[in-house]
Short mmCIF file of C-alpha atoms in Angstrom, two decimals:
data_model
loop_
_atom_site.label_atom_id
_atom_site.label_comp_id
_atom_site.label_asym_id
_atom_site.label_seq_id
_atom_site.Cartn_x
_atom_site.Cartn_y
_atom_site.Cartn_z
CA MET A 6 0.00 0.00 0.00
CA TYR A 7 1.27 3.49 -0.85
CA ASN A 8 1.20 5.84 2.11
CA PHE A 9 -1.36 8.59 2.68
CA GLU A 10 -2.70 10.80 5.44
CA ILE A 11 -6.05 10.26 7.12
CA GLU A 12 -8.33 13.13 8.10
CA LYS A 13 -11.45 12.66 10.18
CA PRO A 14 -13.86 15.61 9.83
CA THR A 15 -16.93 15.71 12.08
CA THR A 16 -19.31 17.51 9.72
CA ILE A 17 -20.47 16.97 6.13
CA ASP A 18 -19.24 20.47 5.22
CA GLY A 19 -15.85 19.63 6.71
CA ALA A 20 -15.66 16.45 4.64
CA VAL A 21 -16.68 18.26 1.45
CA ALA A 22 -13.98 20.86 2.06
CA ALA A 23 -11.36 18.18 2.72
CA LEU A 24 -12.37 16.27 -0.43
CA ALA A 25 -11.88 19.39 -2.54
CA SER A 26 -8.12 18.96 -2.37
CA ASP A 27 -6.46 17.01 -5.17
CA GLU A 28 -5.91 13.30 -4.67
CA ALA A 29 -8.25 13.09 -1.67
CA GLN A 30 -10.58 10.10 -1.44
CA ALA A 31 -13.52 9.43 0.87
CA LEU A 32 -13.19 6.48 3.26
CA ALA A 33 -16.44 4.99 4.56
CA GLY A 34 -16.24 1.49 6.09
CA GLY A 35 -13.21 0.61 3.97
CA GLN A 36 -14.25 -2.97 3.27
CA THR A 37 -13.75 -2.43 -0.46
CA LEU A 38 -11.36 0.53 -0.41
CA ILE A 39 -8.73 -0.98 1.91
CA PRO A 40 -8.28 -4.16 -0.18
CA THR A 41 -8.15 -1.89 -3.26
CA LEU A 42 -5.38 0.19 -1.67
CA LYS A 43 -3.47 -2.93 -0.66
CA ALA A 44 -3.55 -4.04 -4.29
CA ARG A 45 -2.21 -0.59 -5.27
CA LEU A 46 -5.20 -0.08 -7.53
CA ALA A 47 -5.63 3.38 -6.03
CA ALA A 48 -3.07 5.83 -4.66
CA PRO A 49 -4.82 8.72 -2.90
CA GLU A 50 -2.63 11.18 -0.99
CA LYS A 51 -5.28 11.69 1.62
CA LEU A 52 -8.20 9.63 2.92
CA ILE A 53 -11.13 11.53 4.37
CA SER A 54 -12.77 9.24 6.91
CA LEU A 55 -16.52 9.81 7.11
CA ALA A 56 -16.85 7.76 10.31
CA GLY A 57 -16.78 10.75 12.65
CA ILE A 58 -19.79 12.49 11.04
CA THR A 59 -22.85 11.91 13.22
CA ALA A 60 -25.12 13.46 10.56
CA LEU A 61 -24.49 10.37 8.41
CA GLN A 62 -25.87 8.03 11.09
CA GLY A 63 -29.40 7.03 12.02
CA ILE A 64 -32.48 5.40 10.48
CA SER A 65 -35.87 7.11 10.49
CA THR A 66 -39.20 7.13 8.66
CA ASP A 67 -40.25 10.36 6.92
CA LYS A 68 -43.75 11.84 6.47
CA SER A 69 -44.36 9.93 3.25
CA GLY A 70 -43.46 6.65 4.96
CA ARG A 71 -40.04 6.29 3.35
CA VAL A 72 -37.32 4.55 5.33
CA CYS A 73 -34.43 7.04 5.48
CA ILE A 74 -31.02 5.55 6.20
CA GLY A 75 -27.92 7.60 6.91
CA ALA A 76 -25.13 6.79 4.47
CA GLY A 77 -22.81 5.88 7.34
CA VAL A 78 -25.07 3.16 8.75
CA THR A 79 -23.35 -0.21 8.64
CA HIS A 80 -24.88 -3.31 7.09
CA THR A 81 -25.37 -4.63 10.65
CA GLY A 82 -27.17 -1.39 11.52
CA VAL A 83 -29.54 -1.83 8.57
CA THR A 84 -30.08 -5.50 9.45
CA ASN A 85 -31.03 -4.65 13.03
CA GLU A 86 -32.77 -1.30 12.65
CA ALA A 87 -34.53 -1.19 9.26
CA ALA A 88 -37.44 -3.29 10.53
CA ALA A 89 -39.86 -1.03 8.65
CA TYR A 90 -38.47 -2.48 5.38
CA PRO A 91 -37.92 -6.20 6.11
CA ALA A 92 -36.65 -7.17 2.64
CA LEU A 93 -33.96 -4.50 2.86
CA ALA A 94 -32.94 -5.57 6.37
CA ALA A 95 -32.74 -9.18 5.15
CA LEU A 96 -30.55 -8.15 2.19
CA ALA A 97 -28.16 -6.29 4.51
CA GLY A 98 -27.87 -9.40 6.71
CA GLN A 99 -26.60 -11.46 3.76
CA ILE A 100 -23.75 -9.17 2.68
CA GLY A 101 -20.25 -10.58 3.10
CA ASP A 102 -19.71 -11.94 6.60
CA VAL A 103 -20.36 -10.62 10.11
CA ALA A 104 -17.17 -8.58 10.38
CA VAL A 105 -17.65 -7.01 6.94
CA ARG A 106 -21.22 -6.11 7.91
CA ASN A 107 -19.97 -4.46 11.11
CA ARG A 108 -17.75 -2.04 9.14
CA GLY A 109 -19.17 -1.69 5.63
CA THR A 110 -21.74 1.07 5.08
CA ILE A 111 -24.76 1.48 2.82
CA GLY A 112 -23.48 4.80 1.48
CA GLY A 113 -20.08 3.32 0.67
CA SER A 114 -21.61 0.39 -1.17
CA VAL A 115 -23.98 2.54 -3.21
CA ALA A 116 -21.29 5.10 -4.08
CA ASN A 117 -18.91 2.33 -5.16
CA ASN A 118 -21.53 0.61 -7.37
CA ASP A 119 -19.70 -2.70 -7.57
CA PRO A 120 -21.44 -4.68 -10.34
CA SER A 121 -21.94 -7.59 -7.89
CA ALA A 122 -22.91 -5.64 -4.78
CA CYS A 123 -26.32 -6.26 -3.21
CA TYR A 124 -27.48 -2.76 -2.20
CA PRO A 125 -27.67 -1.29 -5.73
CA ALA A 126 -30.40 -3.87 -6.51
CA ALA A 127 -32.43 -2.71 -3.50
CA VAL A 128 -31.96 0.98 -4.31
CA LEU A 129 -32.98 0.52 -7.96
CA ALA A 130 -35.88 -1.90 -7.37
CA SER A 131 -37.28 0.29 -4.60
CA GLY A 132 -37.02 3.46 -6.68
CA ALA A 133 -35.11 4.96 -3.77
CA VAL A 134 -33.68 8.46 -3.70
CA VAL A 135 -29.95 8.97 -3.19
CA VAL A 136 -29.42 12.15 -1.19
CA THR A 137 -26.04 13.87 -1.41
CA ASN A 138 -24.53 17.00 0.09
CA THR A 139 -25.87 18.99 -2.88
CA ARG A 140 -28.97 17.26 -4.33
CA GLU A 141 -31.38 14.34 -4.51
CA ILE A 142 -30.82 11.77 -7.26
CA ALA A 143 -33.48 9.24 -8.32
CA ALA A 144 -32.20 5.66 -8.37
CA ASP A 145 -32.98 5.41 -12.10
CA ASP A 146 -30.53 8.27 -12.74
CA PHE A 147 -27.87 7.26 -10.21
CA PHE A 148 -26.26 4.02 -11.39
CA ASP A 149 -24.22 4.68 -14.49
CA GLY A 150 -22.36 1.48 -15.31
CA MET A 151 -19.79 -0.67 -13.53
CA PHE A 152 -18.21 1.25 -10.60
CA THR A 153 -19.71 4.46 -12.05
CA THR A 154 -22.45 6.68 -10.64
CA ALA A 155 -23.94 10.12 -11.20
CA LEU A 156 -21.87 11.45 -8.28
CA ASP A 157 -19.61 14.37 -9.10
CA GLU A 158 -16.03 14.60 -7.90
CA GLY A 159 -16.07 15.28 -4.15
CA GLU A 160 -19.85 14.74 -3.82
CA ILE A 161 -20.85 12.65 -0.78
CA VAL A 162 -23.87 10.39 -0.40
CA THR A 163 -25.54 11.46 2.85
CA GLN A 164 -28.77 9.42 2.99
CA LEU A 165 -30.82 6.81 1.15
CA ARG A 166 -34.62 7.18 1.12
CA PHE A 167 -36.53 4.00 0.38
CA PRO A 168 -40.26 3.89 -0.41
CA VAL A 169 -41.52 0.67 1.22
CA PRO A 170 -43.16 -1.72 -1.26
CA LYS A 171 -46.30 -3.75 -0.50
CA GLN A 172 -44.29 -6.90 -1.14
CA ALA A 173 -40.58 -7.36 -1.73
CA ALA A 174 -37.74 -9.85 -1.56
CA TYR A 175 -34.11 -10.16 -2.56
CA VAL A 176 -32.65 -13.50 -3.55
CA LYS A 177 -29.02 -13.94 -4.46
CA PHE A 178 -26.96 -16.83 -5.72
CA LYS A 179 -23.72 -16.40 -3.81
CA GLN A 180 -20.34 -16.69 -5.42
CA PRO A 181 -19.11 -18.93 -2.61
CA ALA A 182 -15.56 -17.59 -2.29
CA SER A 183 -16.29 -13.86 -2.28
CA ARG A 184 -19.92 -14.07 -1.05
CA PHE A 185 -20.80 -11.39 -3.58
CA ALA A 186 -23.83 -12.02 -5.76
CA LEU A 187 -23.05 -14.17 -8.78
CA VAL A 188 -26.53 -12.94 -9.62
CA GLY A 189 -28.97 -11.25 -7.25
CA VAL A 190 -32.54 -10.15 -7.95
CA PHE A 191 -34.61 -7.69 -5.94
CA VAL A 192 -38.34 -7.69 -6.67
CA ALA A 193 -40.55 -4.90 -5.28
CA ARG A 194 -44.33 -4.69 -5.78
CA PHE A 195 -45.85 -1.24 -5.34
CA ALA A 196 -49.48 -0.14 -5.78
CA ASP A 197 -48.64 1.18 -9.24
CA GLY A 198 -46.49 -1.69 -10.50
CA VAL A 199 -43.58 -4.03 -9.97
CA ARG A 200 -39.89 -3.18 -10.23
CA VAL A 201 -37.23 -5.85 -10.74
CA ALA A 202 -33.52 -5.02 -10.36
CA VAL A 203 -30.70 -7.41 -11.19
CA THR A 204 -27.16 -7.23 -9.80
CA GLY A 205 -24.08 -9.37 -10.41
CA ALA A 206 -25.04 -10.16 -13.98
CA SER A 207 -24.30 -7.26 -16.31
CA GLU A 208 -21.07 -5.67 -17.53
CA GLU A 209 -22.96 -2.40 -17.03
CA GLY A 210 -23.78 -3.07 -13.37
CA VAL A 211 -27.23 -3.16 -11.82
CA PHE A 212 -30.18 -2.95 -14.26
CA ARG A 213 -33.97 -3.30 -14.38
CA TRP A 214 -35.49 -6.31 -16.15
CA SER A 215 -38.36 -4.54 -17.85
CA GLU A 216 -40.01 -7.60 -19.47
CA ALA A 217 -40.36 -9.23 -16.06
CA GLU A 218 -41.65 -5.98 -14.53
CA LYS A 219 -44.40 -5.82 -17.17
CA ALA A 220 -45.42 -9.45 -16.69
CA LEU A 221 -45.36 -9.24 -12.89
CA SER A 222 -47.29 -5.97 -12.81
CA GLY A 223 -50.17 -7.83 -14.48
CA ASP A 224 -49.86 -11.01 -12.43
CA PHE A 225 -47.50 -11.09 -9.41
CA SER A 226 -46.67 -14.79 -9.53
CA ALA A 227 -43.74 -16.96 -10.57
CA LYS A 228 -45.98 -18.37 -13.35
CA ALA A 229 -46.22 -14.96 -14.96
CA ILE A 230 -42.52 -14.99 -15.85
CA ALA A 231 -42.16 -18.71 -16.59
CA GLY A 232 -42.04 -18.04 -20.34
CA LEU A 233 -39.54 -15.18 -20.16
CA SER A 234 -35.82 -15.51 -20.58
CA ALA A 235 -33.36 -12.72 -19.90
CA SER A 236 -30.95 -11.88 -22.70
CA ALA A 237 -27.31 -12.96 -22.27
CA ASP A 238 -26.11 -9.95 -24.30
CA GLY A 239 -23.74 -7.81 -22.26
CA LEU A 240 -23.75 -10.16 -19.28
CA ILE A 241 -20.57 -10.97 -17.35
CA GLY A 242 -18.70 -14.12 -18.31
CA ASP A 243 -15.91 -15.27 -15.98
CA ALA A 244 -14.52 -18.34 -14.21
CA HIS A 245 -17.64 -18.51 -12.07
CA GLY A 246 -20.29 -18.42 -14.75
CA SER A 247 -20.87 -17.76 -18.46
CA PRO A 248 -23.26 -15.06 -19.73
CA ASP A 249 -25.80 -17.78 -20.60
CA TYR A 250 -25.58 -19.23 -17.09
CA ARG A 251 -26.11 -15.81 -15.55
CA ALA A 252 -29.06 -15.16 -17.87
CA HIS A 253 -30.61 -18.44 -16.72
CA LEU A 254 -30.04 -17.49 -13.07
CA ILE A 255 -31.84 -14.18 -13.58
CA GLY A 256 -35.05 -16.03 -14.49
CA VAL A 257 -34.72 -18.59 -11.70
CA LEU A 258 -33.90 -16.03 -9.01
CA THR A 259 -36.64 -13.64 -10.12
CA ALA A 260 -39.19 -16.44 -9.73
CA ARG A 261 -37.77 -17.31 -6.30
CA ALA A 262 -37.88 -13.66 -5.22
CA VAL A 263 -41.52 -13.40 -6.27
CA GLN A 264 -42.31 -16.52 -4.25
CA ALA A 265 -40.36 -15.21 -1.25
CA ALA A 266 -41.93 -11.73 -1.33
CA GLY A 267 -44.07 -11.51 1.76
CA MET B 21 3.59 9.71 11.53
CA THR B 22 0.52 10.44 13.60
CA LYS B 23 -0.16 9.57 17.22
CA VAL B 24 -2.97 7.09 17.88
CA SER B 25 -4.37 6.47 21.35
CA LEU B 26 -6.84 3.78 22.24
CA SER B 27 -7.84 1.39 24.98
CA LEU B 28 -6.29 -2.03 24.40
CA ASN B 29 -7.61 -4.90 26.49
CA GLY B 30 -8.64 -2.36 29.11
CA LYS B 31 -5.37 -0.43 29.23
CA PRO B 32 -4.68 2.92 27.56
CA VAL B 33 -1.99 2.67 24.89
CA SER B 34 -0.65 5.01 22.22
CA GLY B 35 1.87 4.93 19.43
CA LYS B 36 3.00 6.67 16.26
CA VAL B 37 1.61 5.23 13.03
CA GLU B 38 1.45 6.03 9.33
CA GLY B 39 -1.90 6.62 7.66
CA ARG B 40 -1.60 3.22 5.98
CA THR B 41 -0.76 1.30 9.19
CA LEU B 42 -3.38 -1.40 9.61
CA LEU B 43 -4.85 -2.02 13.04
CA ALA B 44 -3.49 -5.58 12.81
CA ASP B 45 0.06 -4.28 12.29
CA PHE B 46 -0.28 -1.76 15.12
CA LEU B 47 -1.36 -4.57 17.45
CA ARG B 48 1.31 -7.04 16.36
CA GLU B 49 4.31 -4.82 15.70
CA GLY B 50 3.49 -1.69 17.66
CA GLN B 51 2.12 -3.39 20.77
CA GLY B 52 3.73 -6.84 20.52
CA LEU B 53 0.39 -8.63 20.73
CA THR B 54 0.99 -11.34 18.17
CA GLY B 55 -2.06 -13.39 19.05
CA THR B 56 -3.96 -11.50 16.35
CA HIS B 57 -2.91 -13.36 13.22
CA ILE B 58 -2.71 -12.12 9.66
CA GLY B 59 -3.70 -15.05 7.47
CA CYS B 60 -4.81 -13.89 4.05
CA ASP B 61 -4.40 -10.10 4.37
CA THR B 62 -7.25 -9.87 1.84
CA SER B 63 -10.23 -9.63 4.23
CA GLN B 64 -11.36 -13.21 3.78
CA CYS B 65 -9.96 -15.55 6.44
CA GLY B 66 -10.93 -14.00 9.80
CA ALA B 67 -7.64 -14.85 11.59
CA CYS B 68 -7.21 -11.14 12.42
CA LEU B 69 -10.61 -10.62 14.05
CA VAL B 70 -10.69 -8.33 17.09
CA HIS B 71 -13.44 -6.40 18.84
CA VAL B 72 -13.60 -2.63 18.36
CA ASN B 73 -16.09 -0.96 20.70
CA GLY B 74 -17.62 -4.41 21.14
CA ASP B 75 -18.05 -5.15 17.41
CA LEU B 76 -16.25 -7.92 15.57
CA VAL B 77 -13.98 -6.43 12.90
CA LYS B 78 -11.14 -7.53 10.63
CA SER B 79 -8.08 -5.74 11.97
CA CYS B 80 -6.38 -6.20 8.57
CA THR B 81 -9.19 -4.18 6.99
CA MET B 82 -9.20 -1.20 9.30
CA PHE B 83 -6.53 1.46 9.76
CA ALA B 84 -5.01 1.97 13.19
CA LEU B 85 -6.00 5.64 13.01
CA GLU B 86 -9.64 4.61 12.57
CA ALA B 87 -9.44 3.04 16.03
CA GLU B 88 -8.50 6.34 17.68
CA GLY B 89 -10.31 6.58 21.01
CA CYS B 90 -11.86 3.11 20.64
CA GLU B 91 -11.90 0.16 23.00
CA VAL B 92 -10.06 -2.68 21.30
CA THR B 93 -10.08 -6.25 22.62
CA THR B 94 -7.74 -8.88 21.20
CA ILE B 95 -7.35 -12.58 21.97
CA GLU B 96 -4.83 -11.58 24.69
CA GLY B 97 -7.66 -9.82 26.53
CA VAL B 98 -10.00 -12.80 26.59
CA ALA B 99 -8.55 -14.94 29.40
CA ALA B 100 -8.59 -13.70 32.99
CA GLY B 101 -5.56 -11.81 34.29
CA ASP B 102 -4.28 -14.92 36.11
CA GLY B 103 -4.39 -16.94 32.88
CA THR B 104 -7.66 -18.73 33.59
CA LEU B 105 -9.22 -19.47 30.22
CA SER B 106 -12.59 -17.98 29.28
CA GLY B 107 -15.51 -20.38 28.86
CA ILE B 108 -15.10 -20.26 25.08
CA GLN B 109 -11.34 -20.91 25.21
CA ASP B 110 -11.87 -23.73 27.67
CA ALA B 111 -14.49 -25.34 25.42
CA PHE B 112 -12.14 -25.12 22.42
CA ARG B 113 -9.44 -26.87 24.50
CA GLU B 114 -11.80 -29.48 25.90
CA HIS B 115 -13.35 -30.39 22.53
CA HIS B 116 -10.20 -30.13 20.41
CA GLY B 117 -11.58 -27.11 18.58
CA LEU B 118 -8.13 -26.35 17.20
CA GLN B 119 -5.50 -28.19 15.22
CA CYS B 120 -2.63 -25.98 14.09
CA GLY B 121 -4.22 -23.09 16.01
CA PHE B 122 -3.61 -20.39 13.42
CA CYS B 123 -7.29 -19.54 12.93
CA THR B 124 -8.14 -20.00 16.62
CA PRO B 125 -7.79 -16.39 17.84
CA GLY B 126 -10.25 -15.28 15.16
CA MET B 127 -12.56 -18.20 15.89
CA VAL B 128 -12.63 -17.31 19.60
CA MET B 129 -13.26 -13.61 18.95
CA SER B 130 -15.98 -14.48 16.45
CA THR B 131 -17.60 -16.93 18.89
CA ALA B 132 -17.63 -14.29 21.62
CA GLU B 133 -19.67 -11.99 19.37
CA LEU B 134 -22.01 -14.81 18.35
CA LEU B 135 -22.80 -15.83 21.92
CA LYS B 136 -23.38 -12.21 22.89
CA ILE B 137 -26.08 -11.90 20.19
CA ASN B 138 -27.35 -15.48 20.29
CA PRO B 139 -26.60 -17.29 23.58
CA LYS B 140 -27.87 -20.71 22.35
CA PRO B 141 -27.03 -20.92 18.65
CA SER B 142 -28.04 -23.89 16.52
CA GLU B 143 -25.45 -25.62 14.36
CA ALA B 144 -26.84 -23.69 11.36
CA ASP B 145 -26.53 -20.39 13.26
CA ILE B 146 -22.91 -21.20 14.10
CA ARG B 147 -21.99 -22.16 10.53
CA ASP B 148 -23.64 -19.00 9.24
CA HIS B 149 -21.83 -16.82 11.78
CA LEU B 150 -18.46 -18.43 11.02
CA GLU B 151 -18.78 -17.81 7.29
CA GLY B 152 -15.89 -15.35 7.50
CA ASN B 153 -13.62 -17.63 9.56
CA ILE B 154 -11.55 -20.05 7.55
CA CYS B 155 -9.78 -23.06 9.12
CA ARG B 156 -7.38 -24.55 6.61
CA CYS B 157 -6.95 -27.65 8.77
CA THR B 158 -10.69 -27.97 7.98
CA GLY B 159 -11.31 -28.60 11.67
CA TYR B 160 -14.81 -27.17 11.61
CA HIS B 161 -16.55 -30.17 13.17
CA ASN B 162 -14.90 -29.79 16.55
CA ILE B 163 -15.00 -26.00 16.41
CA ILE B 164 -18.77 -26.19 16.09
CA LYS B 165 -18.92 -28.79 18.85
CA ALA B 166 -16.83 -26.52 21.09
CA ILE B 167 -19.11 -23.57 20.44
CA MET B 168 -22.20 -25.67 21.19
CA ALA B 169 -20.53 -26.71 24.47
CA ALA B 170 -19.44 -23.15 25.28
CA SER B 171 -23.07 -22.09 24.98
CA GLY B 172 -24.09 -24.72 27.52
CA GLN B 173 -25.62 -27.17 25.03
CA ASP B 174 -25.31 -30.93 25.31
CA VAL B 175 -22.69 -32.24 22.89
CA SER B 176 -22.38 -35.74 24.34
CA GLY B 177 -24.22 -37.19 21.31
CA ILE B 178 -21.90 -35.54 18.78
CA ALA B 179 -19.07 -37.85 17.74
CA ALA B 180 -15.50 -36.62 17.99
CA GLU B 181 -13.85 -36.50 14.59
#
């Protein structure tokens, strides 16, 4: 690992100011960033730890019933405290392992947009809002391809606001060594329709499976999508699974998620 | 170099570290507490698990400076001051829950967190909780037996392997 300094501001404004300097990088829980630094895939001169900012903590419900989660809440925090959105709490409880969940944060995961991470599927399927220090970004406009988001340089995710669906579930097929999703599907049924988001599968990162959304909005049952098959075009092919295999998993896991949605 | 101060196994300690100094390296090289092992150094094996403010964390995936002001407990802080083993350590010894012993500090720290959250875990609960603890002797059978025993459950019907 190349050396760097660590700063620990206590306010969002302080962090934004610190991130304005060249070669500064935000550090949330570090469960992705620290391995990346060890591999010398990044060489920031300064890390700005967000862990001391109390404004990034806490889970609450707003007037419109959305579950609002501070970006600095750990996966364990979401598992234990997001009871108002059980499918989201269950997703958080399946990320990595216990120690990763105790450090990793929802804001860090969403900002990183790993193509196999779990949270992006929940954010996109729920039609959540990503709140930053400067604006609110709709989930449909936030994820912008593998490891890429709509965030500007130095912009910090401060909160995630999730509308709570009538029924929802996330099912992932774990890549057993990394425990990331080989494919993961989040299904959310709202009064005005169903949203289906797929992670782990595409070279472009998380995406919505619109054919399944249409079929499930008419009939929310596994039967409704039995005849559909996801396209393998643009899907990830690696040692763990070919594009065709991932395409097959998308159909299977979507059906399972529909069945599991309570 | 920056000064870091924290509580280590109940005692205040401080030292000078670089930004990149991992908590695991501060414990092992800075404080001489080599019970915390670095197995994979890639956040996967759990040999480096310690408790920070009561939470189980990978000390190879946290910077020493992030532990500023925290209460850190390592495997050296688990037994009583006179060397009497904790209930978990004693159960690992009694049920041969270790072979080469390299993964054991992490297993014990992980078990302590499990039993705090779930005082009578089932075998499935234990296997799920230990997902991030790798034993390359593959001695899981007796580790699970030891954890069942440490949580006061009857293991007389489970064969030794």
